[in-house]
Amino acid sequence: MPLDANLKYTQGFFGGVTTAKLNQEPPSWCPHGATSNDLSILCNDSSLELSEYWDQKFSGDNDEQERLLMESSTLYVGNLSFYTTKEQIYELFSRCGDIENVYMGLDKIKKMGCGFCFVEYFNRAEAENAMQFLNGTSLDDHIICTDWDLGFREGRQYGRGQSGGQLGDAFHDDFNVDRGGFGKQAQVPVNFTLSSFVRGPVRWT
Amino acid sequence: MIRQLKESLKSNNYNEAVYLVRFLSDLVNCHVIAAPSMVAMFENFVSVTQEEDVPQVRRDWYVYAFLSSLPWVGKELYEKKDAEMDRIFASTENYLKRRQKTHVPMLQVWTAEKPHPQEEYLDCLWAQIQKLKKDRWQERHILRPYLAFDSILCEALQHNLPPFTPPPHTEDSVYPMPRVIFRMFDYTDDPEGPVMPGSHSVERFVIEENLHCIIKSHWKERKTCAAQLVSYPGKNKIPLNYHIVEVIFAELFQLPAPPHIDVMYTTLLIELCKLQPGSLPQVLAQATEMLYMRLDTMNTTCVDRFINWFSHHLSNFQFRWSWEDWSDCLTQDPESPKPKFVREVLEKCMRLSYHQRILDFVPPTFSALCPANPTCIYKYGDESSNSLPGHSVALCLAVAFKSKATNDEIFSILKDVPNPNQDDDDDEGFSFNPLKIEVFVQTLLHLAAKSFSHSFSALAKFHEVFKTLAESDEGKLHVLRVMFEVWRNHPQMIAVLVDKMIRTQIVDCAAVANWIFSSELSRDFTRLFVWEILHSTIRKMNKHVLKIQKELEEAKEKLARQHKRRSDDDDRSSDRKDGALEEQIERLQEKVESAQSEQKNLFLVIFQRFIMILTEHLVRCETDGTSVLTPWYKNCIERLQQIFLQHHQIIQQYMVTLENLLFTAELDPHILAVFQQFCALQA
């Protein structure tokens, strides 16, 4: 049965993303969610691979960190709007399995949302669903990125940037209304250098 | 390869087996295998239809394996052995005519036959093969690289397949479930593009098979999957986007369950929209419109999946949709499928964003279908509540909670609450007292209303009080009732609180089941959140049983390893270690039995309540002389179906009990039909 309405299904609906925000890949300072572009079909689980991030504050060695990450059923979720609520995260991530806990990332000083969270599932398989199917999709009009995490411990919910939020939020110079406006560095004229708190491969948390 | 085929069949790996048979068939085309020996194998396959006392699904599979290979090799086989093939065909036709199809209504996505009949999969395949035969096996879609090398291949040495006896049926054999072929498009839907092959053409079968195969291979990697789908060879001859959308929805709406997790299809479709922004979104929008138009006859479980898909999809595209196109639903009875669908979609959209956002993008005419603002309802909050019993205690509690009281302090405040059910206090002081539960739960949840975090903390901090108040079955039910009164505007909160209460053992699964069928919930009985809670509860129960079974297995293995080590080392001292482990195994065994019993009880309770509520409706309709088929009835009977379908593996264990206790011959035929269809699924 042909639909005359065919004509009005223009690019606006469902496709031809028009707003700049949705076109935005995770900012360059957030290396997550970048699945490999070459279609290596033989490599079936590239979406589950570990990213380049290593937690600098982890007290064991890299091998142990890698082992924990390969077994983890906790995910780090980044590039959230500061206004995204736990309720929204529950709704989205419940589509992949039963959630055990959600820990919202907080600005260390303001104790308010600063754009990341941890989602804990009861088992690894359900966490894998989230890595495979939610990474790189939209929540609250932001393309979120997910990555394996070592597991929540008290203290890990705080941003590690000097101004209280995430490290990366200090340095971007575009205006992002959902991530605190301009980068903190632009806002607060403090003289600090990159090298003072970056060691090795970077994740901007 | 024949050995591999036998192994696949023995280990219930039927997908692999079908591919092996198809591969062998193609080897006939390459002149590697002699056609007559393939015909002999197919003779053996079809002879399974003569077996007695085996499940129909076993016979079905062998017929399917034979028929589905014919698009590849039918021509060759017919050219070489037409008489034998005709005999096999006659046998097959005979079987297809006499096999029973009780299961079909349970698996159909739509109950209507128009515009596209929902055919049983073997019937459809048979029609397709018949047509192919009539067309003298002309088939142009399958890639046949061997044709280019025919002159060389036809001189090669041919081999005969060893005689193949299908492995016999055993207790452990589990055969694939029957299917219904999902169709939503035909050639009239894309008048400008290439013609879509008809529903009984073998091209349709081959294209769909190939697309399903691509999804099966790449579903974990959506970018690869999407790329493979859109680069399907021969795509210029067919309306590929229509086929892709149809195949994806076929899987998403498949009953009993989609082959893969629902969310995969959502993100796959988003990926496809990104890859083909100029063409695929229009087809998808057209499909959405068509699904909406046919909501009246769509199976409730499929409507649930449609709601979840559509809301999640919209959330990735700023909720842009032409809602006014669906204004027809505004004048319908709010309980009918279309307005219900829109209401549920908007509620899910709100959960993925926030209330004001919904009000912003929904046209004013649709405001009646917008979800309520998810606020808490506190009955002791305003002046008019002064006269309510327990009001003063509620105020007292509020003060206590705010000043970080302990569980003991709360207990002492609650001690003074009179019990409306009794004339004088009984000695224990903590028997079921609905008023105590009321003031405690109302006040605490109201104070913790700000967010999930606050509510979870409240449950954790005052767990002791909750456990005590909810000790009896009536207590559990009342806790759920009061919680529902407080949060009836916020179904998501209700769901997470029920989840936490089960996990912290404040209530048990049976209490939740009874609460769902209680009169307090009758107004919301057809709402999606209620069924999500029930299925989530059943899943928790199932996972709990599996977990303890696993613990038991591990303990047994540990003991076995210890025994082996002992016999190796001849070490007497480990006798003592054995004792502790054996005790643990005994305890775990008891735990497993008790959990399995609780699980069975949960299903029995649910089925019993369904039977009661449906019988009530049927009897009332009979006495009033009204039609049975109200929107409520359709919803309810399909919810009963959904219990069977979604948990069929567990329920298979209870068939005898169900047949003897609940689904007896005296039951109303409407209800009994559901049970009989379920039995037919693996019969």
Short mmCIF file of C-alpha atoms in Angstrom, two decimals, chain A residues 1-3 5-6 8-19 22 25 33 35-37 39-41 43-48 85-92 95-102 104 122-123 126 129 131-141 143, chain B residues 115 186 188-189 191 217-224 227-228 242 261 263-264 267 273-274 277-278 281-282 284-286 288-290 293 308-318 320-322 325 348 351-354 357 451-453 456 490 492 496 500 503 539 543:
data_model
loop_
_atom_site.label_atom_id
_atom_site.label_comp_id
_atom_site.label_asym_id
_atom_site.label_seq_id
_atom_site.Cartn_x
_atom_site.Cartn_y
_atom_site.Cartn_z
CA MET A 1 0.00 0.00 0.00
CA PRO A 2 1.70 3.16 -1.14
CA LEU A 3 1.70 6.09 1.18
CA ALA A 5 2.93 10.80 2.76
CA ASN A 6 6.16 9.44 1.31
CA LYS A 8 7.16 14.43 3.53
CA TYR A 9 9.50 11.91 5.06
CA THR A 10 12.32 14.24 4.41
CA GLN A 11 15.74 14.03 5.81
CA GLY A 12 14.59 15.84 8.90
CA PHE A 13 12.97 12.77 10.38
CA PHE A 14 15.24 10.12 11.69
CA GLY A 15 18.19 11.12 9.62
CA GLY A 16 20.33 13.91 8.30
CA VAL A 17 21.36 14.99 11.72
CA THR A 18 21.01 18.73 11.75
CA THR A 19 22.12 20.08 15.06
CA LEU A 22 24.64 15.56 17.66
CA GLU A 25 31.84 13.08 18.11
CA GLY A 33 34.11 5.13 21.88
CA THR A 35 35.72 1.82 17.21
CA SER A 36 38.24 0.99 14.56
CA ASN A 37 37.36 2.27 11.13
CA LEU A 39 36.23 -3.27 8.88
CA SER A 40 38.32 -6.13 10.17
CA ILE A 41 35.45 -8.54 10.08
CA CYS A 43 37.86 -9.26 14.77
CA ASN A 44 34.37 -9.73 16.09
CA ASP A 45 34.55 -8.04 19.45
CA SER A 46 36.39 -4.81 18.81
CA SER A 47 33.70 -2.88 20.64
CA LEU A 48 34.67 -4.70 23.84
CA THR A 85 20.11 12.58 35.99
CA LYS A 86 20.58 9.18 37.53
CA GLU A 87 16.99 8.41 36.48
CA GLN A 88 17.83 8.96 32.83
CA ILE A 89 20.90 6.77 33.07
CA TYR A 90 18.89 4.03 34.75
CA GLU A 91 16.32 4.14 31.97
CA LEU A 92 18.84 3.90 29.16
CA ARG A 95 17.82 -1.75 28.30
CA CYS A 96 21.02 -3.78 28.43
CA GLY A 97 20.42 -5.62 31.67
CA ASP A 98 19.64 -5.30 35.38
CA ILE A 99 21.56 -2.46 36.95
CA GLU A 100 23.19 -2.98 40.32
CA ASN A 101 24.22 0.62 40.92
CA VAL A 102 24.83 3.97 39.27
CA MET A 104 27.21 9.89 39.42
CA PHE A 122 25.36 -7.70 38.13
CA ASN A 123 27.21 -9.60 35.45
CA GLU A 126 25.03 -7.34 30.49
CA ASN A 129 25.67 -5.32 25.93
CA MET A 131 29.55 -1.46 25.56
CA GLN A 132 28.36 -2.92 22.28
CA PHE A 133 25.07 -1.11 21.86
CA LEU A 134 25.07 2.11 23.86
CA ASN A 135 28.60 3.36 23.31
CA GLY A 136 28.47 6.16 20.75
CA THR A 137 24.72 6.65 20.94
CA SER A 138 22.77 9.55 22.35
CA LEU A 139 21.63 10.31 25.90
CA ASP A 140 20.15 13.71 26.61
CA ASP A 141 21.36 14.87 23.19
CA ILE A 143 26.90 11.22 22.27
CA PRO B 115 -2.74 -6.75 4.26
CA ASP B 186 5.12 -5.61 -0.84
CA THR B 188 3.25 -1.42 -3.89
CA ASP B 189 5.18 0.21 -1.06
CA PRO B 191 6.42 2.31 -6.53
CA SER B 217 27.26 -12.99 11.88
CA HIS B 218 27.82 -9.36 12.77
CA TRP B 219 25.23 -8.38 15.35
CA LYS B 220 27.83 -7.57 17.97
CA GLU B 221 29.50 -4.98 15.79
CA ARG B 222 26.84 -2.63 14.54
CA LYS B 223 29.05 -0.59 12.22
CA THR B 224 30.24 -3.72 10.42
CA ALA B 227 28.03 -1.78 6.27
CA GLN B 228 27.55 -5.40 5.25
CA TYR B 242 12.80 -2.13 2.36
CA ILE B 261 18.75 -8.36 22.61
CA VAL B 263 18.59 -2.76 22.03
CA MET B 264 20.88 -4.16 19.32
CA THR B 267 21.33 0.90 17.49
CA CYS B 273 20.28 5.81 9.16
CA LYS B 274 23.72 7.33 9.51
CA PRO B 277 20.91 9.36 5.38
CA GLY B 278 19.31 10.06 2.04
CA PRO B 281 15.27 7.18 7.24
CA GLN B 282 12.33 7.62 4.86
CA LEU B 284 11.99 3.62 8.40
CA ALA B 285 9.50 6.43 8.88
CA GLN B 286 7.18 4.77 6.40
CA THR B 288 6.74 3.27 11.61
CA GLU B 289 3.63 4.80 10.10
CA MET B 290 2.49 1.39 8.85
CA MET B 293 -1.81 2.03 11.48
CA ASN B 308 10.61 0.66 23.49
CA TRP B 309 12.18 0.83 20.05
CA PHE B 310 10.39 3.98 18.96
CA SER B 311 11.05 5.95 22.15
CA HIS B 312 14.74 5.03 22.23
CA HIS B 313 15.07 5.85 18.54
CA LEU B 314 13.41 9.24 18.93
CA SER B 315 15.71 10.09 21.81
CA ASN B 316 18.61 9.85 19.39
CA PHE B 317 16.98 12.30 17.00
CA GLN B 318 15.77 15.04 19.38
CA ARG B 320 11.43 14.86 16.06
CA TRP B 321 8.23 13.31 14.74
CA SER B 322 5.06 14.46 13.01
CA ASP B 325 -0.31 12.73 11.62
CA LYS B 348 9.25 6.32 27.87
CA ARG B 351 12.10 8.74 31.21
CA LEU B 352 14.91 9.26 28.73
CA SER B 353 14.69 13.03 29.13
CA TYR B 354 12.46 15.00 31.54
CA ARG B 357 10.87 18.34 27.38
CA SER B 451 15.89 11.25 43.82
CA PHE B 452 16.64 7.57 43.42
CA SER B 453 19.70 7.99 45.62
CA PHE B 456 17.64 3.89 48.10
CA HIS B 490 6.29 7.95 38.74
CA GLN B 492 9.98 4.32 36.99
CA VAL B 496 13.24 0.53 41.02
CA LYS B 500 15.35 -2.94 45.68
CA ARG B 503 16.78 -7.70 46.53
CA ARG B 539 13.71 -12.88 35.95
CA LYS B 543 18.54 -15.76 38.14
#
